[in-house]
PDB file of C-alpha atoms in Angstrom:
ATOM      1  CA  MET A1070      70.489  77.164  98.662  1.00 54.00           C
ATOM      2  CA  THR A1071      72.946  78.354  96.000  1.00 69.00           C
ATOM      3  CA  ASP A1072      76.261  80.134  96.933  1.00 78.00           C
ATOM      4  CA  ALA A1073      77.042  83.201  95.536  1.00 83.00           C
ATOM      5  CA  TRP A1074      78.692  82.884  92.028  1.00 88.00           C
ATOM      6  CA  LEU A1075      80.695  84.787  89.536  1.00 91.00           C
ATOM      7  CA  GLU A1076      79.722  84.815  85.741  1.00 94.00           C
ATOM      8  CA  GLN A1077      82.301  85.844  83.006  1.00 96.00           C
ATOM      9  CA  LEU A1078      80.609  88.620  80.873  1.00 97.00           C
ATOM     10  CA  SER A1079      80.833  88.454  77.044  1.00 98.00           C
ATOM     11  CA  GLN A1080      82.402  91.103  74.961  1.00 97.00           C
ATOM     12  CA  GLU A1081      79.225  92.464  73.948  1.00 97.00           C
ATOM     13  CA  ALA A1082      78.067  92.639  77.630  1.00 98.00           C
ATOM     14  CA  CYS A1083      80.843  94.454  78.556  1.00 98.00           C
ATOM     15  CA  LEU A1084      80.767  97.036  75.368  1.00 98.00           C
ATOM     16  CA  ARG A1085      77.338  97.744  76.432  1.00 98.00           C
ATOM     17  CA  LEU A1086      78.295  98.525  80.042  1.00 98.00           C
ATOM     18  CA  LEU A1087      81.165 100.669  78.796  1.00 98.00           C
ATOM     19  CA  ARG A1088      78.768 102.489  76.424  1.00 97.00           C
ATOM     20  CA  GLU A1089      76.328 103.477  79.387  1.00 96.00           C
ATOM     21  CA  GLY A1090      78.952 104.620  81.601  1.00 93.00           C
ATOM     22  CA  ALA A1091      80.433 108.103  82.235  1.00 90.00           C
ATOM     23  CA  VAL A1092      82.814 107.671  85.342  1.00 93.00           C
ATOM     24  CA  GLY A1093      85.688 105.256  85.513  1.00 96.00           C
ATOM     25  CA  ARG A1094      89.016 104.483  86.827  1.00 97.00           C
ATOM     26  CA  VAL A1095      92.338 104.801  84.962  1.00 97.00           C
ATOM     27  CA  GLY A1096      95.290 102.678  86.574  1.00 97.00           C
ATOM     28  CA  VAL A1097      98.768 103.954  85.030  1.00 97.00           C
ATOM     29  CA  VAL A1098     102.179 103.005  86.253  1.00 96.00           C
ATOM     30  CA  VAL A1099     104.463 105.857  87.329  1.00 93.00           C
ATOM     31  CA  ASP A1100     107.853 105.150  88.007  1.00 90.00           C
ATOM     32  CA  GLY A1101     107.109 101.413  88.191  1.00 90.00           C
ATOM     33  CA  ASP A1102     104.185 102.013  90.877  1.00 94.00           C
ATOM     34  CA  PRO A1103     100.575 101.670  90.092  1.00 97.00           C
ATOM     35  CA  ILE A1104      98.222 104.782  90.541  1.00 96.00           C
ATOM     36  CA  ILE A1105      94.251 104.828  90.074  1.00 97.00           C
ATOM     37  CA  LEU A1106      92.311 107.951  89.124  1.00 94.00           C
ATOM     38  CA  PRO A1107      88.830 108.273  88.515  1.00 94.00           C
ATOM     39  CA  VAL A1108      87.920 109.990  85.042  1.00 93.00           C
ATOM     40  CA  ASN A1109      85.157 111.033  82.783  1.00 92.00           C
ATOM     41  CA  TYR A1110      85.234 108.944  79.632  1.00 95.00           C
ATOM     42  CA  ARG A1111      83.555 107.991  76.543  1.00 95.00           C
ATOM     43  CA  LEU A1112      83.198 104.847  74.566  1.00 97.00           C
ATOM     44  CA  VAL A1113      83.598 105.447  70.831  1.00 95.00           C
ATOM     45  CA  GLU A1114      83.447 102.848  68.412  1.00 95.00           C
ATOM     46  CA  PRO A1115      84.904 103.664  64.886  1.00 92.00           C
ATOM     47  CA  PRO A1116      85.159 100.985  62.443  1.00 93.00           C
ATOM     48  CA  SER A1117      88.807 100.204  63.572  1.00 92.00           C
ATOM     49  CA  GLY A1118      87.291  99.080  66.810  1.00 94.00           C
ATOM     50  CA  PRO A1119      86.042 100.563  70.312  1.00 97.00           C
ATOM     51  CA  LEU A1120      88.582 103.376  71.846  1.00 96.00           C
ATOM     52  CA  LEU A1121      87.946 105.056  75.328  1.00 97.00           C
ATOM     53  CA  VAL A1122      88.380 108.751  75.306  1.00 95.00           C
ATOM     54  CA  VAL A1123      89.538 110.841  78.145  1.00 94.00           C
ATOM     55  CA  ARG A1124      90.170 114.522  78.369  1.00 90.00           C
ATOM     56  CA  THR A1125      92.725 115.529  81.135  1.00 88.00           C
ATOM     57  CA  ARG A1126      95.072 118.311  82.100  1.00 87.00           C
ATOM     58  CA  PRO A1127      98.328 118.362  79.798  1.00 86.00           C
ATOM     59  CA  GLY A1128     101.275 117.361  81.857  1.00 84.00           C
ATOM     60  CA  ASN A1129      99.145 115.435  84.516  1.00 85.00           C
ATOM     61  CA  VAL A1130     100.053 112.015  85.787  1.00 86.00           C
ATOM     62  CA  ILE A1131      97.957 110.378  83.192  1.00 85.00           C
ATOM     63  CA  GLU A1132      99.574 112.041  80.440  1.00 81.00           C
ATOM     64  CA  GLN A1133     103.037 111.133  81.960  1.00 81.00           C
ATOM     65  CA  ALA A1134     102.223 107.550  82.534  1.00 89.00           C
ATOM     66  CA  ALA A1135     103.624 104.498  80.661  1.00 91.00           C
ATOM     67  CA  THR A1136     101.997 103.249  77.607  1.00 95.00           C
ATOM     68  CA  ASN A1137     100.072 100.201  79.060  1.00 97.00           C
ATOM     69  CA  VAL A1138      96.914 101.225  81.195  1.00 98.00           C
ATOM     70  CA  ALA A1139      94.272  99.694  82.862  1.00 98.00           C
ATOM     71  CA  PHE A1140      90.629 101.131  82.795  1.00 98.00           C
ATOM     72  CA  GLU A1141      87.746  99.788  85.144  1.00 98.00           C
ATOM     73  CA  ILE A1142      84.122 100.552  85.625  1.00 98.00           C
ATOM     74  CA  ASP A1143      81.947  98.755  88.137  1.00 97.00           C
ATOM     75  CA  SER A1144      78.596  98.780  89.967  1.00 95.00           C
ATOM     76  CA  ILE A1145      78.422  96.862  92.950  1.00 92.00           C
ATOM     77  CA  ASP A1146      75.894  96.894  95.695  1.00 90.00           C
ATOM     78  CA  PRO A1147      77.695  96.490  98.938  1.00 86.00           C
ATOM     79  CA  VAL A1148      74.235  95.185 100.838  1.00 86.00           C
ATOM     80  CA  ASN A1149      73.299  92.530  98.566  1.00 87.00           C
ATOM     81  CA  HIS A1150      76.678  91.750  97.378  1.00 87.00           C
ATOM     82  CA  ARG A1151      76.025  91.654  93.792  1.00 91.00           C
ATOM     83  CA  GLY A1152      77.131  93.711  90.873  1.00 94.00           C
ATOM     84  CA  TRP A1153      79.283  93.693  88.206  1.00 97.00           C
ATOM     85  CA  SER A1154      82.856  95.158  86.728  1.00 97.00           C
ATOM     86  CA  VAL A1155      84.647  95.499  83.741  1.00 98.00           C
ATOM     87  CA  LEU A1156      88.330  95.921  83.126  1.00 98.00           C
ATOM     88  CA  VAL A1157      89.890  96.979  79.894  1.00 98.00           C
ATOM     89  CA  ARG A1158      93.731  96.723  79.101  1.00 98.00           C
ATOM     90  CA  GLY A1159      95.045  98.785  76.844  1.00 98.00           C
ATOM     91  CA  GLU A1160      97.577 101.270  75.543  1.00 97.00           C
ATOM     92  CA  LEU A1161      97.415 104.896  75.933  1.00 95.00           C
ATOM     93  CA  LEU A1162      97.534 107.103  72.639  1.00 93.00           C
ATOM     94  CA  HIS A1163      97.813 110.771  72.605  1.00 88.00           C
ATOM     95  CA  ALA A1164      96.140 112.560  70.062  1.00 84.00           C
ATOM     96  CA  TYR A1165      94.241 115.864  69.511  1.00 80.00           C
ATOM     97  CA  PRO A1166      91.198 115.359  67.303  1.00 82.00           C
ATOM     98  CA  ALA A1167      91.875 117.776  64.569  1.00 79.00           C
ATOM     99  CA  SER A1168      88.460 118.508  63.262  1.00 84.00           C
ATOM    100  CA  ALA A1169      85.703 120.009  65.392  1.00 86.00           C
ATOM    101  CA  THR A1170      83.240 117.106  64.134  1.00 84.00           C
ATOM    102  CA  ALA A1171      85.800 114.712  65.388  1.00 82.00           C
ATOM    103  CA  ARG A1172      85.758 116.532  68.581  1.00 85.00           C
ATOM    104  CA  GLU A1173      82.063 116.482  69.030  1.00 85.00           C
ATOM    105  CA  LEU A1174      81.829 112.843  68.173  1.00 84.00           C
ATOM    106  CA  TYR A1175      84.558 112.082  70.766  1.00 86.00           C
ATOM    107  CA  GLU A1176      83.602 114.513  73.379  1.00 88.00           C
ATOM    108  CA  PRO A1177      84.022 112.758  76.802  1.00 88.00           C
ATOM    109  CA  ASN A1178      82.421 115.532  78.666  1.00 86.00           C
ATOM    110  CA  PRO A1179      84.592 116.019  81.663  1.00 85.00           C
ATOM    111  CA  TRP A1180      82.934 117.432  84.672  1.00 84.00           C
ATOM    112  CA  LEU A1181      85.792 119.799  85.114  1.00 81.00           C
ATOM    113  CA  THR A1182      86.761 121.386  81.947  1.00 80.00           C
ATOM    114  CA  ASP A1183      89.114 123.934  82.813  1.00 80.00           C
ATOM    115  CA  GLY A1184      92.449 123.258  81.359  1.00 80.00           C
ATOM    116  CA  ARG A1185      91.343 119.674  80.338  1.00 82.00           C
ATOM    117  CA  GLU A1186      92.878 119.943  76.768  1.00 83.00           C
ATOM    118  CA  ALA A1187      95.082 116.995  76.449  1.00 86.00           C
ATOM    119  CA  TRP A1188      92.960 114.286  74.780  1.00 89.00           C
ATOM    120  CA  LEU A1189      93.987 110.890  75.459  1.00 92.00           C
ATOM    121  CA  PHE A1190      92.805 107.591  73.939  1.00 94.00           C
ATOM    122  CA  ILE A1191      92.899 103.996  75.478  1.00 97.00           C
ATOM    123  CA  ASP A1192      93.199 101.473  72.696  1.00 97.00           C
ATOM    124  CA  PRO A1193      91.947  98.136  74.338  1.00 98.00           C
ATOM    125  CA  PHE A1194      93.718  95.021  73.648  1.00 97.00           C
ATOM    126  CA  ALA A1195      91.588  92.873  76.099  1.00 98.00           C
ATOM    127  CA  ILE A1196      88.185  93.394  77.571  1.00 98.00           C
ATOM    128  CA  SER A1197      86.887  91.366  80.256  1.00 98.00           C
ATOM    129  CA  GLY A1198      83.915  91.457  82.717  1.00 98.00           C
ATOM    130  CA  ARG A1199      82.251  89.823  85.569  1.00 96.00           C
ATOM    131  CA  GLU A1200      79.056  89.664  87.241  1.00 96.00           C
ATOM    132  CA  LEU A1201      78.924  88.722  91.009  1.00 93.00           C
ATOM    133  CA  HIS A1202      75.502  86.865  91.585  1.00 91.00           C
ATOM    134  CA  GLU A1203      74.217  86.897  95.346  1.00 84.00           C
ATOM    135  CA  ALA A1204      73.548  83.517  97.092  1.00 78.00           C
ATOM    136  CA  GLU A1205      69.965  82.592  96.833  1.00 74.00           C
ATOM    137  CA  PRO A1206      68.389  81.780 100.235  1.00 67.00           C
ATOM    138  CA  TYR A1207      67.352  78.307 101.393  1.00 63.00           C
ATOM    139  CA  TRP A1208      63.762  77.842 102.015  1.00 61.00           C
ATOM    140  CA  PRO A1209      63.448  75.422 104.792  1.00 61.00           C
ATOM    141  CA  PHE A1210      59.926  74.761 103.897  1.00 65.00           C
ATOM    142  CA  HIS A1211      58.697  74.227 100.221  1.00 67.00           C
ATOM    143  CA  PRO A1212      56.025  76.839  99.689  1.00 63.00           C
ATOM    144  CA  GLY A1213      53.983  74.271  98.185  1.00 70.00           C
ATOM    145  CA  ASP A1214      53.567  72.491 101.324  1.00 68.00           C
ATOM    146  CA  TYR A1215      51.001  75.184 102.368  1.00 67.00           C
ATOM    147  CA  MET A1216      48.879  74.730  99.385  1.00 64.00           C
TER     148      MET A1216
ATOM    149  CA  MET B1040      86.551 123.004 103.313  1.00 75.00           C
ATOM    150  CA  GLY B1041      90.282 122.144 102.291  1.00 82.00           C
ATOM    151  CA  GLU B1042      92.420 124.064  99.935  1.00 90.00           C
ATOM    152  CA  ILE B1043      91.755 124.159  96.137  1.00 91.00           C
ATOM    153  CA  ASP B1044      94.502 123.139  93.937  1.00 89.00           C
ATOM    154  CA  GLY B1045      94.869 126.002  91.590  1.00 87.00           C
ATOM    155  CA  ARG B1046      96.044 123.673  88.563  1.00 86.00           C
ATOM    156  CA  THR B1047      93.361 121.202  88.755  1.00 86.00           C
ATOM    157  CA  GLY B1048      90.456 123.107  90.248  1.00 88.00           C
ATOM    158  CA  LEU B1049      90.023 120.133  93.038  1.00 91.00           C
ATOM    159  CA  GLU B1050      89.793 120.360  96.796  1.00 94.00           C
ATOM    160  CA  VAL B1051      92.797 118.610  98.338  1.00 95.00           C
ATOM    161  CA  LEU B1052      91.606 116.151 101.233  1.00 96.00           C
ATOM    162  CA  ASP B1053      94.044 115.661 104.063  1.00 96.00           C
ATOM    163  CA  TRP B1054      95.007 112.345 105.688  1.00 96.00           C
ATOM    164  CA  ASP B1055      92.399 112.427 108.420  1.00 96.00           C
ATOM    165  CA  GLU B1056      89.496 113.335 105.885  1.00 96.00           C
ATOM    166  CA  CYS B1057      90.702 110.517 103.699  1.00 97.00           C
ATOM    167  CA  LEU B1058      90.898 108.029 106.246  1.00 97.00           C
ATOM    168  CA  ALA B1059      87.188 109.314 107.439  1.00 97.00           C
ATOM    169  CA  LEU B1060      86.013 108.787 103.917  1.00 97.00           C
ATOM    170  CA  LEU B1061      87.828 105.354 103.480  1.00 96.00           C
ATOM    171  CA  SER B1062      86.039 103.951 106.952  1.00 95.00           C
ATOM    172  CA  GLN B1063      82.767 104.669 105.476  1.00 94.00           C
ATOM    173  CA  CYS B1064      83.308 102.307 102.123  1.00 93.00           C
ATOM    174  CA  SER B1065      83.382  98.651 102.094  1.00 92.00           C
ATOM    175  CA  LEU B1066      84.346  98.510  98.427  1.00 94.00           C
ATOM    176  CA  GLY B1067      87.502  99.625  96.801  1.00 96.00           C
ATOM    177  CA  ARG B1068      89.695  99.137  93.837  1.00 98.00           C
ATOM    178  CA  LEU B1069      93.048  97.482  93.978  1.00 98.00           C
ATOM    179  CA  ALA B1070      95.782  98.250  91.381  1.00 98.00           C
ATOM    180  CA  VAL B1071      98.766  96.037  90.697  1.00 98.00           C
ATOM    181  CA  VAL B1072     101.208  95.607  88.129  1.00 97.00           C
ATOM    182  CA  ILE B1073     102.196  92.391  86.306  1.00 97.00           C
ATOM    183  CA  ASP B1074     104.816  92.722  83.669  1.00 95.00           C
ATOM    184  CA  ASP B1075     104.634  96.303  83.227  1.00 95.00           C
ATOM    185  CA  GLN B1076     100.706  95.931  82.612  1.00 97.00           C
ATOM    186  CA  PRO B1077      98.508  97.478  85.705  1.00 98.00           C
ATOM    187  CA  LEU B1078      95.341  95.941  86.460  1.00 98.00           C
ATOM    188  CA  ILE B1079      92.358  97.112  88.294  1.00 98.00           C
ATOM    189  CA  PHE B1080      90.147  94.804  90.734  1.00 97.00           C
ATOM    190  CA  PRO B1081      87.123  95.755  92.931  1.00 96.00           C
ATOM    191  CA  VAL B1082      87.767  94.462  96.227  1.00 95.00           C
ATOM    192  CA  ASN B1083      85.648  94.535  99.552  1.00 94.00           C
ATOM    193  CA  PHE B1084      87.709  95.519 102.453  1.00 96.00           C
ATOM    194  CA  ALA B1085      87.820  96.727 105.815  1.00 96.00           C
ATOM    195  CA  LEU B1086      89.990  99.085 107.894  1.00 96.00           C
ATOM    196  CA  ASP B1087      92.565  98.318 110.556  1.00 95.00           C
ATOM    197  CA  ALA B1088      93.414 101.096 112.293  1.00 92.00           C
ATOM    198  CA  ASN B1089      94.659 102.887 109.390  1.00 94.00           C
ATOM    199  CA  ALA B1090      95.620  99.967 107.044  1.00 97.00           C
ATOM    200  CA  VAL B1091      93.423  98.529 104.422  1.00 98.00           C
ATOM    201  CA  VAL B1092      92.631  94.773 104.780  1.00 97.00           C
ATOM    202  CA  PHE B1093      91.339  92.363 102.237  1.00 96.00           C
ATOM    203  CA  ARG B1094      91.162  88.919 101.815  1.00 95.00           C
ATOM    204  CA  ASN B1095      91.779  86.438  98.592  1.00 93.00           C
ATOM    205  CA  ASP B1096      92.051  83.248  97.044  1.00 93.00           C
ATOM    206  CA  PRO B1097      95.259  82.398  95.151  1.00 94.00           C
ATOM    207  CA  GLY B1098      95.208  84.085  91.953  1.00 94.00           C
ATOM    208  CA  THR B1099      96.157  87.004  89.800  1.00 95.00           C
ATOM    209  CA  LYS B1100      95.358  89.352  92.577  1.00 95.00           C
ATOM    210  CA  VAL B1101      97.660  87.738  95.225  1.00 96.00           C
ATOM    211  CA  TYR B1102     100.292  87.295  92.633  1.00 96.00           C
ATOM    212  CA  GLY B1103     100.355  90.730  91.819  1.00 97.00           C
ATOM    213  CA  ALA B1104     100.016  92.372  95.191  1.00 97.00           C
ATOM    214  CA  ARG B1105     101.770  90.216  97.708  1.00 97.00           C
ATOM    215  CA  ASN B1106     104.982  92.082  98.687  1.00 96.00           C
ATOM    216  CA  ARG B1107     104.712  94.367  95.931  1.00 97.00           C
ATOM    217  CA  ARG B1108     103.759  98.105  95.950  1.00 97.00           C
ATOM    218  CA  VAL B1109     100.030  98.565  95.004  1.00 98.00           C
ATOM    219  CA  ALA B1110      97.384 101.174  94.724  1.00 98.00           C
ATOM    220  CA  PHE B1111      94.058 101.193  96.478  1.00 98.00           C
ATOM    221  CA  GLU B1112      91.226 103.523  95.497  1.00 98.00           C
ATOM    222  CA  CYS B1113      88.041 104.521  96.824  1.00 97.00           C
ATOM    223  CA  ASP B1114      85.420 107.001  95.488  1.00 96.00           C
ATOM    224  CA  GLY B1115      81.949 108.525  95.384  1.00 93.00           C
ATOM    225  CA  THR B1116      80.545 110.024  92.556  1.00 87.00           C
ATOM    226  CA  ASP B1117      77.257 111.671  91.904  1.00 84.00           C
ATOM    227  CA  THR B1118      76.559 111.563  88.085  1.00 80.00           C
ATOM    228  CA  VAL B1119      73.584 113.928  88.461  1.00 80.00           C
ATOM    229  CA  TYR B1120      75.225 116.681  90.160  1.00 80.00           C
ATOM    230  CA  HIS B1121      78.835 116.092  88.546  1.00 84.00           C
ATOM    231  CA  THR B1122      80.445 115.957  91.581  1.00 86.00           C
ATOM    232  CA  GLY B1123      82.333 113.437  93.679  1.00 91.00           C
ATOM    233  CA  TRP B1124      85.691 112.419  95.658  1.00 95.00           C
ATOM    234  CA  SER B1125      88.372 110.080  95.566  1.00 96.00           C
ATOM    235  CA  VAL B1126      90.879 108.572  98.134  1.00 98.00           C
ATOM    236  CA  LEU B1127      94.243 106.869  96.996  1.00 98.00           C
ATOM    237  CA  ALA B1128      96.506 104.917  99.278  1.00 98.00           C
ATOM    238  CA  THR B1129      99.747 103.365  98.115  1.00 98.00           C
ATOM    239  CA  GLY B1130     102.056 100.801  99.922  1.00 98.00           C
ATOM    240  CA  GLU B1131     103.150  97.547 100.113  1.00 98.00           C
ATOM    241  CA  ALA B1132     100.540  94.677 100.357  1.00 98.00           C
ATOM    242  CA  VAL B1133     101.759  92.502 103.035  1.00 98.00           C
ATOM    243  CA  GLN B1134     100.325  89.151 103.964  1.00 97.00           C
ATOM    244  CA  VAL B1135      98.977  88.506 107.644  1.00 96.00           C
ATOM    245  CA  ARG B1136     100.262  85.414 108.940  1.00 95.00           C
ATOM    246  CA  ASP B1137     100.521  85.994 112.487  1.00 95.00           C
ATOM    247  CA  PRO B1138      98.054  83.840 113.982  1.00 93.00           C
ATOM    248  CA  ALA B1139      97.047  86.488 116.814  1.00 94.00           C
ATOM    249  CA  ASP B1140      96.761  89.080 114.246  1.00 94.00           C
ATOM    250  CA  ARG B1141      94.327  86.898 111.826  1.00 91.00           C
ATOM    251  CA  ASP B1142      92.290  86.251 115.073  1.00 91.00           C
ATOM    252  CA  ARG B1143      92.007  90.025 115.514  1.00 92.00           C
ATOM    253  CA  LEU B1144      91.167  90.536 111.717  1.00 92.00           C
ATOM    254  CA  GLY B1145      88.674  87.829 111.880  1.00 89.00           C
ATOM    255  CA  ARG B1146      86.411  89.905 113.754  1.00 91.00           C
ATOM    256  CA  LEU B1147      86.406  92.627 111.093  1.00 92.00           C
ATOM    257  CA  PRO B1148      83.202  93.217 109.016  1.00 89.00           C
ATOM    258  CA  LEU B1149      85.124  91.287 105.997  1.00 89.00           C
ATOM    259  CA  GLY B1150      83.209  88.326 105.187  1.00 82.00           C
ATOM    260  CA  PRO B1151      83.763  86.945 101.310  1.00 82.00           C
ATOM    261  CA  TRP B1152      81.254  88.386  98.812  1.00 86.00           C
ATOM    262  CA  SER B1153      82.112  86.087  96.119  1.00 87.00           C
ATOM    263  CA  PRO B1154      82.741  82.528  96.249  1.00 86.00           C
ATOM    264  CA  GLY B1155      85.803  80.814  97.777  1.00 88.00           C
ATOM    265  CA  PRO B1156      87.412  80.545 101.048  1.00 89.00           C
ATOM    266  CA  LYS B1157      89.269  83.654 100.788  1.00 91.00           C
ATOM    267  CA  ALA B1158      91.979  82.554 103.360  1.00 91.00           C
ATOM    268  CA  ILE B1159      94.775  85.044 102.304  1.00 95.00           C
ATOM    269  CA  TRP B1160      94.682  88.216 104.075  1.00 96.00           C
ATOM    270  CA  LEU B1161      96.619  91.084 102.743  1.00 97.00           C
ATOM    271  CA  ARG B1162      97.213  94.318 104.555  1.00 97.00           C
ATOM    272  CA  ILE B1163      98.123  97.602 102.985  1.00 98.00           C
ATOM    273  CA  GLN B1164      99.741 100.133 105.369  1.00 97.00           C
ATOM    274  CA  PRO B1165      99.455 103.426 103.448  1.00 97.00           C
ATOM    275  CA  LYS B1166     102.754 105.050 102.565  1.00 97.00           C
ATOM    276  CA  THR B1167     100.880 107.790 100.993  1.00 97.00           C
ATOM    277  CA  LEU B1168      97.103 108.734 101.302  1.00 98.00           C
ATOM    278  CA  THR B1169      95.768 111.517  99.215  1.00 97.00           C
ATOM    279  CA  GLY B1170      92.425 112.486  98.236  1.00 96.00           C
ATOM    280  CA  ARG B1171      90.569 114.956  96.025  1.00 94.00           C
ATOM    281  CA  ARG B1172      87.070 116.326  95.610  1.00 94.00           C
ATOM    282  CA  ILE B1173      85.160 118.250  93.370  1.00 90.00           C
ATOM    283  CA  PRO B1174      84.104 121.412  94.947  1.00 86.00           C
ATOM    284  CA  PRO B1175      80.752 122.672  94.575  1.00 76.00           C
ATOM    285  CA  PRO B1176      79.989 125.241  91.848  1.00 71.00           C
ATOM    286  CA  HIS B1177      81.087 128.840  92.785  1.00 51.00           C
ATOM    287  CA  GLY B1178      78.307 130.569  94.822  1.00 45.00           C
ATOM    288  CA  GLN B1179      76.563 127.200  95.939  1.00 53.00           C
ATOM    289  CA  GLN B1180      76.861 126.218  99.558  1.00 50.00           C
ATOM    290  CA  PRO B1181      77.003 122.132 100.094  1.00 52.00           C
ATOM    291  CA  GLU B1182      74.332 120.974 102.121  1.00 53.00           C
ATOM    292  CA  GLY B1183      74.650 121.639 105.824  1.00 51.00           C
ATOM    293  CA  ALA B1184      77.295 124.300 105.355  1.00 46.00           C
ATOM    294  CA  ASN B1185      75.473 126.905 107.136  1.00 45.00           C
TER     295      ASN B1185
END
């Protein structure tokens, strides 16, 4: 029998998972306390390095948060206890893409678009991920014994 | 259906509804702050009355959470219909040290999913419990509404 085990994911594996996702969670600090909010996002990869793009309402809680933020995505199967999670730590940048081309390129496609005119970029300084592998059952008899 | 917040376009969920959604989940996300840096970890949890309970081994999560104010989030999103909900609890994470409490909590469905004995039990009694839901598109009734 093998117990459940955790595997550290490579940067490339983390980026691949971030590339495929559309919904994540932003963790911000407001008045010293953490808050978590689900957001639509998009990973963009200009030559200067990967960025996460989020569109939100001007003046909302993320916009008012401290610079250092966390961003998380996961997919975990609560029945079989297997899955993965990726954690990004980064800095929050406020920037409005000046050209329509840039906006199209970076568009995070929020599910709610009304008033989501504030563009935010998370500039990662650390990306890490883990995969949880489920325990493998122990077979009391070797299948070969029956052959 | 709850009230729609005019600024966000989101339905505001009340305390009871938030608690009902939490009780249907077994996985949530914990946010802690260490040296001004927020961190988010997925954790499996159970509800004890209206408190969130989870187990851990010593490490970053316990360091960041124990006797500090944390956030705990659960959500359900539908990437096909672009809808979803989320619930956020905030409060202090307190270690459960009383043996009688531990015995009682030991009967919750809270077996460790990942390796390790997970002997440190933490409990968040929510100070705030808030939730939001993306309402169905205008004119479309949610399933079972009529």
